[in-house]
XYZ file of C-alpha atoms in Angstrom:
728
model
C 22.750 30.030 50.441
C 24.958 29.367 47.991
C 24.177 27.131 44.347
C 24.833 23.659 45.785
C 22.392 24.396 49.098
C 19.715 25.867 46.884
C 19.305 22.847 44.431
C 19.621 20.529 47.433
C 16.784 22.184 49.408
C 14.894 21.963 45.550
C 15.216 18.424 45.556
C 14.402 18.133 49.052
C 10.852 19.951 48.667
C 10.306 18.582 45.325
C 7.547 15.584 45.634
C 8.326 13.523 42.669
C 11.721 12.615 43.602
C 12.091 9.707 45.576
C 13.075 9.990 49.127
C 16.225 7.508 49.163
C 17.678 10.632 46.653
C 17.035 13.652 49.187
C 20.553 14.539 50.522
C 21.075 16.165 53.625
C 22.799 18.989 52.444
C 22.183 21.342 55.181
C 24.278 19.435 57.538
C 26.896 21.871 58.958
C 30.721 20.883 59.231
C 33.107 21.035 62.027
C 36.189 22.121 60.244
C 37.498 25.644 59.600
C 35.864 25.835 56.012
C 31.850 25.951 55.057
C 31.031 22.164 55.413
C 27.605 22.889 53.191
C 29.653 22.563 50.055
C 30.243 18.922 50.215
C 26.723 18.053 50.564
C 25.534 18.736 47.218
C 28.047 15.815 45.749
C 25.406 14.187 43.481
C 22.606 15.494 45.716
C 23.271 12.552 48.141
C 26.199 14.134 50.388
C 25.686 14.021 54.241
C 26.318 16.794 56.589
C 29.051 15.079 58.303
C 30.518 15.106 55.019
C 31.794 18.314 55.509
C 34.459 17.522 58.647
C 37.704 18.362 58.170
C 39.649 20.613 57.044
C 37.613 23.744 55.442
C 39.777 23.858 51.671
C 38.948 20.124 51.279
C 35.088 20.376 51.914
C 35.136 23.433 50.018
C 37.111 22.219 46.718
C 34.974 18.993 47.085
C 31.429 20.882 46.519
C 32.746 23.211 43.792
C 34.106 20.254 41.259
C 30.196 18.719 40.942
C 28.568 21.534 41.561
C 24.801 22.103 39.749
C 23.528 25.304 39.422
C 19.678 25.848 38.162
C 19.550 28.689 35.290
C 17.576 31.462 35.214
C 16.110 31.173 31.816
C 16.018 34.809 29.853
C 13.371 34.088 27.874
C 10.166 31.573 27.875
C 10.932 28.262 26.788
C 8.092 27.389 24.393
C 8.060 23.660 24.086
C 5.593 21.602 25.659
C 8.339 19.269 26.865
C 9.986 21.848 29.028
C 7.599 22.034 31.779
C 9.014 18.289 32.640
C 12.728 19.220 32.836
C 14.848 21.573 34.665
C 17.935 23.521 32.820
C 21.195 23.685 35.034
C 24.616 24.120 34.575
C 26.810 21.066 35.546
C 30.247 20.797 35.166
C 30.202 23.698 32.929
C 27.932 22.396 30.429
C 24.389 23.388 30.345
C 21.732 20.233 30.774
C 18.400 19.248 30.830
C 17.488 17.786 34.181
C 14.457 15.101 34.233
C 12.071 16.258 37.261
C 11.090 12.418 37.793
C 14.351 10.767 37.260
C 16.932 13.241 37.584
C 18.377 12.082 34.625
C 20.633 14.928 32.643
C 20.438 15.361 28.928
C 21.595 17.868 26.414
C 20.061 20.993 27.423
C 21.279 23.695 25.251
C 19.513 25.262 22.426
C 21.697 23.872 19.655
C 20.715 20.144 20.710
C 16.672 20.639 19.948
C 13.816 18.768 22.275
C 13.526 15.615 20.349
C 15.720 13.588 22.531
C 13.887 15.123 25.579
C 10.281 14.273 24.341
C 11.710 10.658 23.778
C 13.023 10.309 27.382
C 9.686 11.735 28.511
C 7.563 9.152 26.620
C 9.882 6.284 28.379
C 10.954 7.333 31.507
C 9.996 4.869 33.948
C 9.831 7.429 37.063
C 7.184 9.735 35.518
C 4.837 6.599 34.928
C 5.063 5.810 38.351
C 4.687 9.403 39.483
C 2.066 10.646 37.636
C -0.930 11.860 39.610
C -3.369 11.309 36.822
C -5.887 8.692 38.050
C -6.100 5.294 36.280
C -9.294 3.478 34.946
C -9.671 -0.268 34.992
C -11.223 -1.140 31.432
C -10.714 -3.072 28.656
C -7.794 -2.584 26.834
C -8.987 -1.878 22.797
C -7.626 -4.752 20.452
C -8.321 -4.864 16.612
C -9.163 -8.841 17.205
C -9.917 -11.237 19.836
C -11.004 -10.617 23.422
C -10.219 -7.174 25.233
C -8.108 -7.515 28.498
C -8.572 -5.490 31.369
C -5.847 -2.520 32.076
C -5.428 0.285 34.004
C -5.953 3.164 31.429
C -5.493 6.816 31.868
C -7.449 9.581 29.867
C -5.329 11.420 27.500
C -7.506 14.359 25.381
C -4.697 14.303 22.426
C -5.017 10.314 22.211
C -8.403 11.036 22.057
C -8.740 14.133 19.573
C -5.914 11.901 17.159
C -9.124 9.249 17.219
C -11.705 11.426 16.617
C -10.017 12.699 13.224
C -8.966 9.190 12.477
C -12.482 8.090 12.490
C -13.850 10.843 10.714
C -11.254 10.170 7.834
C -11.897 6.315 8.017
C -15.847 6.294 8.252
C -15.913 9.433 5.642
C -18.207 11.158 8.365
C -18.396 15.120 7.751
C -16.490 17.494 9.412
C -19.506 19.401 11.259
C -20.204 15.933 12.883
C -18.639 17.591 15.964
C -20.754 20.328 16.229
C -23.677 17.850 16.288
C -25.520 18.130 19.503
C -26.053 14.395 19.785
C -22.249 13.621 19.287
C -21.289 16.055 21.708
C -23.806 14.593 24.335
C -22.443 11.392 23.353
C -18.653 12.280 24.007
C -19.721 13.962 27.162
C -21.251 10.699 28.753
C -18.107 8.898 27.982
C -16.131 11.054 29.497
C -16.839 14.313 30.587
C -13.478 15.830 30.608
C -13.253 15.564 26.640
C -14.002 18.719 25.470
C -14.988 17.998 21.553
C -13.181 20.394 18.960
C -14.785 22.831 16.661
C -14.914 21.923 13.024
C -11.773 24.436 12.342
C -9.690 22.894 15.163
C -10.613 19.227 13.790
C -9.492 20.484 10.238
C -6.105 21.340 11.918
C -5.684 18.442 13.389
C -6.383 16.504 10.446
C -3.607 18.227 8.533
C -1.253 17.565 11.493
C -2.124 13.927 11.282
C -1.807 14.309 7.802
C 1.650 15.308 8.004
C 2.825 13.064 11.154
C 1.811 10.096 8.846
C 3.532 11.556 5.676
C 6.509 11.758 7.570
C 6.371 7.939 8.685
C 5.674 6.895 4.995
C 8.674 9.330 3.365
C 10.895 7.691 6.180
C 9.882 4.170 4.639
C 10.191 4.970 1.350
C 13.698 6.467 1.965
C 14.793 3.586 3.560
C 13.528 0.870 1.396
C 16.283 -0.911 -0.936
C 13.864 -1.664 -4.128
C 12.055 0.612 -6.829
C 8.635 1.813 -6.682
C 6.207 1.593 -9.153
C 3.398 3.963 -9.726
C -0.049 4.044 -10.937
C -2.392 6.951 -11.799
C -5.539 8.266 -12.892
C -8.022 11.273 -13.535
C -11.201 11.458 -12.263
C -13.787 14.399 -12.284
C -15.740 15.187 -9.189
C -19.399 15.562 -10.410
C -19.961 17.774 -7.698
C -17.195 20.253 -7.676
C -16.701 20.012 -11.729
C -12.968 19.515 -10.851
C -10.405 17.161 -11.828
C -8.067 15.167 -9.636
C -5.412 12.803 -10.076
C -4.901 9.725 -8.306
C -1.440 8.581 -7.481
C -0.792 5.217 -5.638
C 2.689 3.783 -4.899
C 3.467 0.360 -4.984
C 6.825 -1.478 -3.656
C 8.078 -4.814 -2.095
C 9.427 -3.324 1.686
C 12.702 -4.396 2.920
C 10.963 -7.456 4.650
C 9.092 -8.739 1.531
C 5.607 -7.559 1.979
C 3.853 -6.165 -1.210
C 2.844 -2.756 -0.021
C 0.659 -0.100 -1.891
C 0.174 3.652 -0.421
C -1.835 6.595 -1.787
C 1.188 9.111 -2.454
C -0.929 12.038 -3.630
C -4.766 13.141 -4.607
C -3.630 15.861 -6.733
C -6.261 18.741 -7.554
C -5.668 19.190 -11.889
C -7.369 22.092 -13.095
C -9.104 22.237 -16.691
C -7.379 21.737 -19.426
C -6.160 18.296 -18.798
C -3.235 18.095 -21.349
C -0.624 15.910 -21.659
C 1.718 18.438 -20.380
C 0.101 19.649 -17.169
C -0.464 15.995 -16.452
C 2.905 15.134 -16.616
C 4.113 18.126 -14.709
C 1.593 17.426 -11.850
C 2.815 13.805 -11.670
C 6.606 14.322 -12.371
C 6.158 17.220 -8.972
C 4.729 14.612 -7.000
C 7.507 12.150 -7.946
C 9.744 14.876 -6.740
C 8.192 15.494 -3.503
C 8.398 11.975 -2.225
C 11.597 11.477 -3.669
C 10.968 9.082 -5.969
C 12.149 10.268 -9.534
C 15.630 8.040 -8.878
C 13.616 4.871 -7.723
C 10.965 4.799 -9.878
C 10.269 1.484 -11.837
C 7.251 2.012 -14.068
C 4.144 3.551 -14.384
C 0.685 1.922 -14.893
C -2.269 4.062 -16.422
C -5.148 3.699 -19.072
C -4.626 3.666 -22.632
C -5.010 6.807 -24.594
C -3.080 9.025 -26.446
C -3.130 11.710 -23.902
C -1.252 8.968 -21.274
C 1.017 8.398 -24.222
C 2.123 11.885 -24.727
C 2.207 12.259 -21.106
C 5.179 9.527 -20.686
C 7.051 11.105 -23.619
C 6.584 14.343 -21.446
C 7.620 12.625 -18.519
C 10.753 11.008 -20.307
C 12.100 14.119 -20.837
C 11.941 15.645 -16.997
C 13.555 11.830 -15.429
C 17.138 10.977 -16.258
C 17.451 7.814 -18.382
C 20.415 6.422 -16.216
C 17.965 6.125 -13.256
C 15.360 4.300 -15.251
C 15.010 0.176 -16.266
C 16.901 -0.315 -19.228
C 17.049 3.411 -20.236
C 12.949 4.060 -19.570
C 12.359 1.639 -22.081
C 10.136 -0.198 -19.782
C 8.672 3.081 -17.563
C 5.056 2.676 -19.340
C 2.969 0.316 -18.551
C -0.445 0.000 -19.798
C -3.325 -1.080 -17.605
C -4.080 -4.873 -18.603
C -7.863 -4.193 -17.294
C -8.182 -1.587 -19.594
C -7.003 -3.565 -22.628
C -9.457 -6.566 -21.783
C -12.370 -3.890 -21.388
C -11.237 -2.532 -25.283
C -10.924 -6.126 -26.212
C -14.379 -7.415 -24.696
C -16.420 -4.084 -26.007
C -14.604 -4.701 -29.597
C -16.832 -8.122 -29.354
C -19.879 -7.222 -27.834
C -20.466 -4.251 -30.246
C -20.931 -7.259 -33.110
C -23.948 -9.023 -30.958
C -25.453 -7.051 -29.644
C -28.697 -7.660 -31.848
C -28.387 -11.025 -30.499
C -28.940 -9.912 -26.562
C -31.147 -7.160 -27.630
C -34.196 -8.918 -26.182
C -32.750 -9.880 -23.090
C -31.841 -6.157 -22.449
C -35.496 -5.170 -23.212
C -36.873 -7.734 -20.612
C -34.618 -6.554 -18.044
C -35.283 -2.694 -18.789
C -39.243 -3.513 -18.916
C -39.153 -5.262 -15.719
C -37.197 -2.842 -13.986
C -39.257 0.041 -14.880
C -41.859 0.450 -11.815
C -41.930 -0.630 -8.600
C -45.108 -2.707 -9.279
C -43.479 -4.469 -12.316
C -40.405 -5.699 -9.973
C -42.759 -6.686 -7.065
C -44.739 -8.822 -9.989
C -41.362 -10.425 -11.323
C -40.076 -11.699 -8.079
C -43.727 -12.716 -6.782
C -43.663 -15.406 -9.890
C -40.128 -16.186 -8.886
C -41.332 -17.223 -5.757
C -44.200 -19.058 -6.989
C -41.817 -21.091 -9.613
C -39.621 -21.578 -6.884
C -36.313 -20.238 -8.520
C -33.573 -20.778 -6.155
C -32.090 -17.178 -6.446
C -32.682 -13.400 -4.829
C -30.471 -11.261 -6.817
C -32.068 -8.353 -8.579
C -32.168 -7.709 -12.351
C -29.072 -5.791 -13.873
C -28.927 -3.461 -16.382
C -25.810 -3.173 -18.567
C -23.771 0.030 -18.834
C -22.439 0.880 -22.200
C -18.877 1.565 -21.124
C -18.525 -1.285 -18.554
C -18.554 -4.754 -20.299
C -19.055 -6.611 -17.072
C -21.830 -4.940 -16.402
C -23.578 -7.341 -19.872
C -21.792 -10.011 -18.312
C -23.937 -9.966 -14.991
C -27.127 -8.668 -16.438
C -26.728 -12.135 -18.630
C -25.725 -14.476 -15.819
C -28.684 -12.597 -13.714
C -31.387 -12.891 -16.116
C -30.933 -16.656 -17.791
C -31.378 -17.588 -13.817
C -35.072 -16.401 -14.513
C -35.824 -17.872 -18.064
C -38.762 -19.285 -16.905
C -39.852 -16.470 -14.733
C -39.880 -14.333 -18.261
C -41.921 -17.143 -20.072
C -44.574 -17.052 -17.544
C -44.963 -13.280 -17.388
C -45.554 -13.336 -21.117
C -48.939 -15.047 -20.280
C -49.953 -12.464 -17.881
C -49.010 -9.298 -18.991
C -50.342 -8.527 -22.656
C -47.800 -5.579 -22.755
C -44.735 -7.757 -22.522
C -43.769 -8.398 -25.723
C -40.166 -8.884 -25.734
C -40.108 -11.954 -24.547
C -36.572 -13.860 -25.622
C -36.867 -17.201 -27.254
C -34.996 -20.425 -26.722
C -32.379 -19.588 -29.258
C -32.147 -16.263 -27.409
C -31.571 -18.159 -24.082
C -29.218 -20.492 -25.511
C -27.035 -17.537 -27.365
C -26.922 -16.006 -24.437
C -25.539 -18.860 -22.377
C -23.021 -19.234 -24.918
C -22.100 -15.715 -24.574
C -21.740 -16.038 -20.661
C -19.193 -19.050 -21.088
C -17.202 -16.591 -23.214
C -17.604 -13.622 -20.987
C -16.719 -15.680 -18.021
C -13.133 -16.186 -18.753
C -12.407 -12.588 -19.342
C -14.196 -12.090 -16.005
C -11.928 -14.256 -13.959
C -8.888 -13.077 -15.647
C -9.890 -9.135 -14.680
C -10.654 -10.200 -11.031
C -7.104 -11.458 -11.002
C -5.356 -9.152 -11.909
C -6.927 -6.506 -10.386
C -5.671 -7.438 -7.228
C -3.468 -5.248 -5.350
C -2.120 -7.274 -1.925
C -0.614 -9.735 -3.965
C 1.955 -10.000 -7.335
C 0.151 -9.991 -10.504
C 3.385 -9.303 -13.267
C 4.090 -13.062 -12.908
C 0.581 -14.195 -13.654
C 0.114 -12.057 -16.461
C 1.774 -14.126 -18.964
C 0.304 -17.260 -18.934
C -3.243 -16.023 -18.689
C -2.742 -13.734 -21.310
C -1.454 -16.893 -23.347
C -4.684 -18.993 -22.584
C -6.696 -16.069 -23.845
C -4.835 -16.297 -27.271
C -5.559 -19.694 -27.571
C -9.515 -19.036 -26.517
C -9.520 -16.370 -29.276
C -8.120 -18.916 -31.968
C -10.406 -21.425 -30.939
C -13.609 -18.977 -31.000
C -12.687 -17.829 -34.604
C -13.304 -21.476 -35.728
C -16.857 -21.254 -33.492
C -19.336 -22.873 -35.896
C -22.044 -20.151 -34.901
C -21.459 -16.962 -36.932
C -21.879 -14.149 -34.486
C -19.491 -16.263 -32.008
C -16.755 -16.296 -34.819
C -17.166 -12.694 -35.407
C -17.182 -11.641 -32.216
C -13.912 -13.592 -31.688
C -12.618 -12.405 -34.648
C -13.412 -8.684 -33.771
C -11.448 -9.334 -30.126
C -9.023 -11.104 -32.270
C -7.732 -8.046 -33.989
C -8.206 -5.511 -31.031
C -6.192 -8.462 -29.252
C -3.380 -8.136 -31.680
C -2.948 -4.715 -31.536
C -1.740 -4.605 -27.662
C -0.301 -8.170 -28.167
C 3.532 -6.822 -28.583
C 3.362 -3.606 -26.802
C 3.169 -5.663 -23.655
C 4.075 -9.206 -23.539
C 8.013 -8.555 -23.299
C 7.774 -6.900 -20.239
C 5.676 -9.082 -18.255
C 7.395 -12.111 -19.960
C 10.345 -11.294 -17.849
C 8.216 -11.308 -14.466
C 7.112 -14.884 -15.180
C 10.756 -16.251 -15.984
C 11.429 -14.784 -12.145
C 8.750 -17.125 -11.048
C 10.217 -20.702 -9.897
C 7.369 -21.946 -10.939
C 7.844 -21.391 -14.666
C 10.876 -20.127 -15.756
C 11.620 -20.425 -19.427
C 9.678 -23.096 -20.032
C 6.372 -21.676 -19.741
C 7.749 -19.458 -22.678
C 8.789 -22.668 -24.962
C 5.395 -24.286 -24.285
C 2.972 -21.348 -25.661
C 5.791 -20.739 -28.263
C 5.004 -24.185 -29.434
C 1.379 -23.705 -28.827
C 1.056 -21.114 -31.191
C 2.807 -22.634 -33.576
C 6.252 -21.473 -33.375
C 8.765 -23.381 -35.290
C 11.618 -22.394 -33.322
C 11.009 -22.345 -29.699
C 14.452 -22.302 -28.298
C 14.493 -18.536 -30.567
C 11.612 -17.342 -28.542
C 13.382 -18.302 -25.315
C 16.430 -17.160 -26.031
C 15.028 -13.695 -26.781
C 13.510 -13.366 -23.717
C 16.801 -14.751 -22.073
C 18.718 -12.068 -23.465
C 16.537 -9.240 -21.912
C 16.795 -10.518 -18.634
C 20.958 -10.790 -19.583
C 20.696 -6.807 -20.287
C 18.858 -6.715 -17.102
C 20.772 -8.359 -15.000
C 23.980 -6.264 -16.182
C 22.388 -2.647 -15.821
C 21.189 -3.984 -12.593
C 24.857 -4.726 -11.465
C 26.532 -1.762 -13.389
C 24.252 0.789 -11.050
C 25.376 -1.270 -8.604
C 29.182 -1.119 -8.632
C 28.211 2.781 -9.327
C 26.478 3.101 -6.283
C 28.982 1.087 -4.405
C 32.311 2.407 -5.593
C 31.290 6.449 -5.210
C 34.474 7.964 -4.729
C 36.667 4.748 -3.740
C 39.096 5.420 -6.850
C 42.233 6.959 -6.177
C 44.305 9.343 -8.531
C 47.771 8.219 -8.959
C 50.187 11.390 -9.741
C 53.216 8.908 -10.604
C 51.658 7.292 -13.729
C 51.624 8.491 -17.409
C 48.867 9.408 -19.771
C 50.035 6.467 -21.860
C 50.402 3.984 -19.177
C 46.835 5.286 -18.007
C 45.092 3.929 -20.862
C 46.575 1.365 -21.190
C 46.104 0.017 -17.416
C 42.337 1.303 -18.104
C 41.828 -0.748 -21.618
C 43.345 -3.769 -19.832
C 40.892 -3.204 -16.427
C 38.068 -2.769 -19.174
C 38.249 -6.284 -20.621
C 38.813 -8.296 -17.545
C 35.676 -6.323 -15.853
C 33.800 -7.119 -19.610
C 34.647 -10.819 -19.340
C 33.833 -11.013 -15.376
C 30.909 -9.405 -15.949
C 29.688 -11.996 -18.696
C 30.553 -14.796 -16.493
C 28.952 -13.395 -13.175
C 25.657 -13.222 -15.766
C 25.716 -16.566 -16.715
C 26.660 -18.216 -13.805
C 23.791 -16.564 -12.166
C 21.168 -16.553 -14.335
C 22.121 -20.376 -15.933
C 22.310 -21.465 -12.530
C 18.677 -20.489 -11.654
C 17.887 -21.475 -15.129
C 18.727 -25.084 -14.621
C 17.092 -25.686 -10.985
C 14.237 -28.001 -10.871
C 10.479 -26.223 -11.014
C 8.655 -25.637 -7.895
C 5.242 -27.996 -8.171
C 2.864 -25.324 -10.134
C 0.208 -26.518 -8.044
C 1.213 -26.169 -4.362
C -0.945 -24.306 -2.778
C 0.702 -22.213 -0.348
C 3.741 -21.044 -2.379
C 4.677 -17.696 -1.708
C 6.876 -16.175 -4.755
C 7.653 -13.441 -2.446
C 8.997 -15.500 0.254
C 11.013 -17.920 -1.648
C 13.183 -14.804 -3.326
C 13.644 -13.629 0.255
C 15.149 -16.831 1.155
C 17.427 -17.575 -1.946
C 18.813 -13.828 -1.952
C 22.073 -15.313 -1.305
C 22.358 -17.627 -4.276
C 20.936 -15.083 -6.949
C 21.102 -11.807 -5.375
C 21.279 -9.555 -8.561
C 18.288 -11.625 -9.881
C 16.619 -11.028 -6.553
C 16.859 -7.343 -7.135
C 15.452 -7.609 -10.167
C 12.424 -9.461 -8.731
C 12.099 -7.166 -6.234
C 11.281 -4.278 -8.765
C 9.337 -6.213 -11.437
C 7.239 -8.482 -9.182
C 6.238 -5.411 -7.658
C 4.572 -3.363 -10.677
C 0.836 -3.736 -11.008
C -0.607 -4.552 -14.067
C -3.633 -2.759 -13.587
C -4.462 0.921 -12.338
C -7.549 -0.391 -9.972
C -5.556 0.672 -6.949
C -5.782 4.476 -8.108
C -9.362 3.919 -9.550
C -10.411 2.435 -6.033
C -10.033 6.138 -4.634
C -12.210 7.693 -6.456
C -14.619 5.688 -5.125
C -14.033 6.992 -1.619
C -13.367 10.585 -3.431
C -16.961 10.408 -4.717
C -18.759 9.489 -0.931
C -15.973 12.305 0.213
C -17.284 14.908 -2.016
C -20.632 14.547 -2.033
C -23.977 17.289 -2.434
C -23.264 18.375 1.447
C -19.385 18.455 1.014
C -18.798 19.889 -2.209
C -17.220 23.260 -0.365
C -14.090 21.468 0.460
C -10.994 22.735 -0.652
C -8.539 20.633 -2.637
C -6.121 20.535 -0.012
C -8.196 19.282 2.313
C -9.798 16.623 0.404
C -6.183 15.308 -0.670
C -5.266 15.342 3.108
C -8.587 13.649 3.987
C -7.807 10.783 1.247
C -4.311 10.189 1.989
C -4.197 10.161 5.303
C -7.362 7.497 5.395
C -5.538 5.487 3.088
C -2.567 5.491 5.160
C -4.658 4.823 8.304
C -6.273 1.955 7.092
C -3.204 -0.026 5.808
C -2.029 0.115 9.574
C -5.170 -0.715 10.800
C -5.024 -3.866 8.716
C -1.673 -4.706 9.404
C -2.875 -4.620 13.628
C -5.626 -7.027 12.445
C -3.765 -9.525 10.634
C -0.843 -9.196 13.240
C -3.675 -9.774 15.830
C -5.608 -12.938 13.828
C -1.989 -14.621 13.619
C -1.323 -14.013 17.033
C -4.190 -15.258 18.384
C -4.619 -18.600 15.922
C -0.803 -19.099 16.791
C -2.216 -19.267 20.662
C -4.605 -21.782 19.439
C -2.803 -23.880 17.940
C -0.188 -24.048 20.272
C -2.514 -24.901 23.096
C -3.692 -27.570 20.755
C -0.429 -29.050 20.582
C 0.412 -29.004 24.315
C -2.930 -30.901 25.029
C -3.521 -34.177 25.757
C -3.803 -35.510 22.292
C -1.792 -38.291 20.362
C 1.207 -37.298 18.546
C -0.996 -37.218 15.605
C -3.239 -35.088 16.091
C -0.348 -32.436 18.009
C 1.439 -32.993 14.086
C -1.632 -32.040 12.322
C -2.943 -29.454 14.789
C 0.784 -27.749 14.303
C 0.585 -27.827 10.372
C -2.562 -26.565 10.617
C -1.556 -23.915 12.232
C 1.220 -22.717 10.221
C -0.678 -22.873 7.180
C -3.633 -20.887 8.866
C -0.758 -18.486 9.853
C 0.883 -18.199 6.168
C -2.799 -17.815 4.858
C -3.145 -14.842 7.953
C 0.005 -12.952 6.612
C -1.243 -13.027 3.192
C -4.895 -11.848 3.823
C -6.014 -9.302 1.299
C -8.755 -7.636 3.248
């Protein structure tokens, strides 16, 4: 049997091939030659085609002959069982066993295209012999729908790894007898892997998710802002650095992704911290796309930034690296409040002593809440004791204790040992302190958001705080005025370091622009508000020129041509004329775009559904350079909360029972958990939006009146915007 007949026989016996594709290649020709050859044409030949002259039959059979290749070595890829390597028209092809499509089969072609075809092959899905089960198709939100599903052990193992990381389960959960029995009851065909296998699966998932994130970062147009912080695991006595990237993606959605959870051996010097951070940036290819680094205020971090600047190319940074360091605003506010609380600590000492007394034993806690219930106090909050390193704990302690003011007075009559009862004067002073600290608490919560831009919110809020401090300094209460003066001294120390950078962001907010700069300059008593606004405008002009220069440098590349006929003197003259014209055109372009933006009317400040990112996305054609600046500056976080929040998960992951986890495993689990959680939130938000759109679409086509339809549709659009921008 020759190659053509062998191939036809293969097709005829292959159950996966549709019946209409099986040829009759074994038909005998009636001519003088061998009529079997022509039966192989595309696998569809008929025996009758062999009739005629033998030479014609043989020639037609050799033209498109397909020969199955004998393999010299075993093909190791898991995709080859679904393909067969053949030689067709002199080329090596890989033919799908299901749809018979031929793809590149040479070893130099790789197997990625084969795997992609296998996933999308419709004939494979039709002829897949695995049993399908009718069951609910899981969705993040909404009612599950029935669908025909198949069991896939690989998918189950991936979901098992995701479950362990998302919910912070121990790795040895797979060795628990109860867990194995539970999995067996769900799907007897699923074999629960051992602890080491699950660890390998976690690293494989970590690599796959890292590659996906790297592709997103490489394809993103804008720059990436970085936040970082250090943490020491108490159970391991080891230091870890959390690095989080913040950027606005190409669809103008603010993203923040954990980049690394790095083990840093002691001592944690500025050079060692800088080297680890720089290595992280190089690993993600962000050294040329960095916009800023947000970190806590300390001398070690200042020295680390200085060390980082020696490694980073100044041409790749904003304004040659002037804006690379961003101090954590929440940490600065913490230092300011702690400075003020140190002055008034004696005024709230009795309140603190009372909280300590009634929280010291279970019997006293029970007596305290029984008395509160007897007096019908409308509060069920537990008493809070403040922490010296967290000023907001002092605010929580006072705001909770003042609700139980009458309870403390009543308990004095029942317990003779309770002698630290605050007087009415102490409670009045505590109420004044709560009123002052509430402003700091609201600003800190606003600044700590990571799902919405915060850089444009900083300037007006801090200016309002500055006005409040000036007002408190003139308070009639000597303790309050002393507290405000202490806060003002600390506030003034950091004011000049941070306000210029973030003033640029507020000007890029179409609700404020330069008007907010002039407004607060007048409030602070500046005699020439235009001078202050011009200073900010000059900074933005410098940014516009910087962005245009780098954009032209990237676009021009090697477009300049060399003219051998020109003389050096003529070259110099032409170059000078070119530079002069370019300077004029640049200056005109900068002032035209920036001035046109500043002259436009402000958007009403109180617009409830205003989305600054969507505004810049829609106005990019009018202000292309300002749009690029807004994309980078609005992504800059003004706090390092995003990195600090990772330490909460780290503390739960590295508990006393898992203190022997290797730091590579910890980094893989922490980063992958962050990436999977982000995907889950996107799926939930998208599903919620689709469900809400379906509800309002149903309302819109119902038998309601026209006004009701319009109201329902408008409500649906508002809800859609709200869900899209949902934080958590």
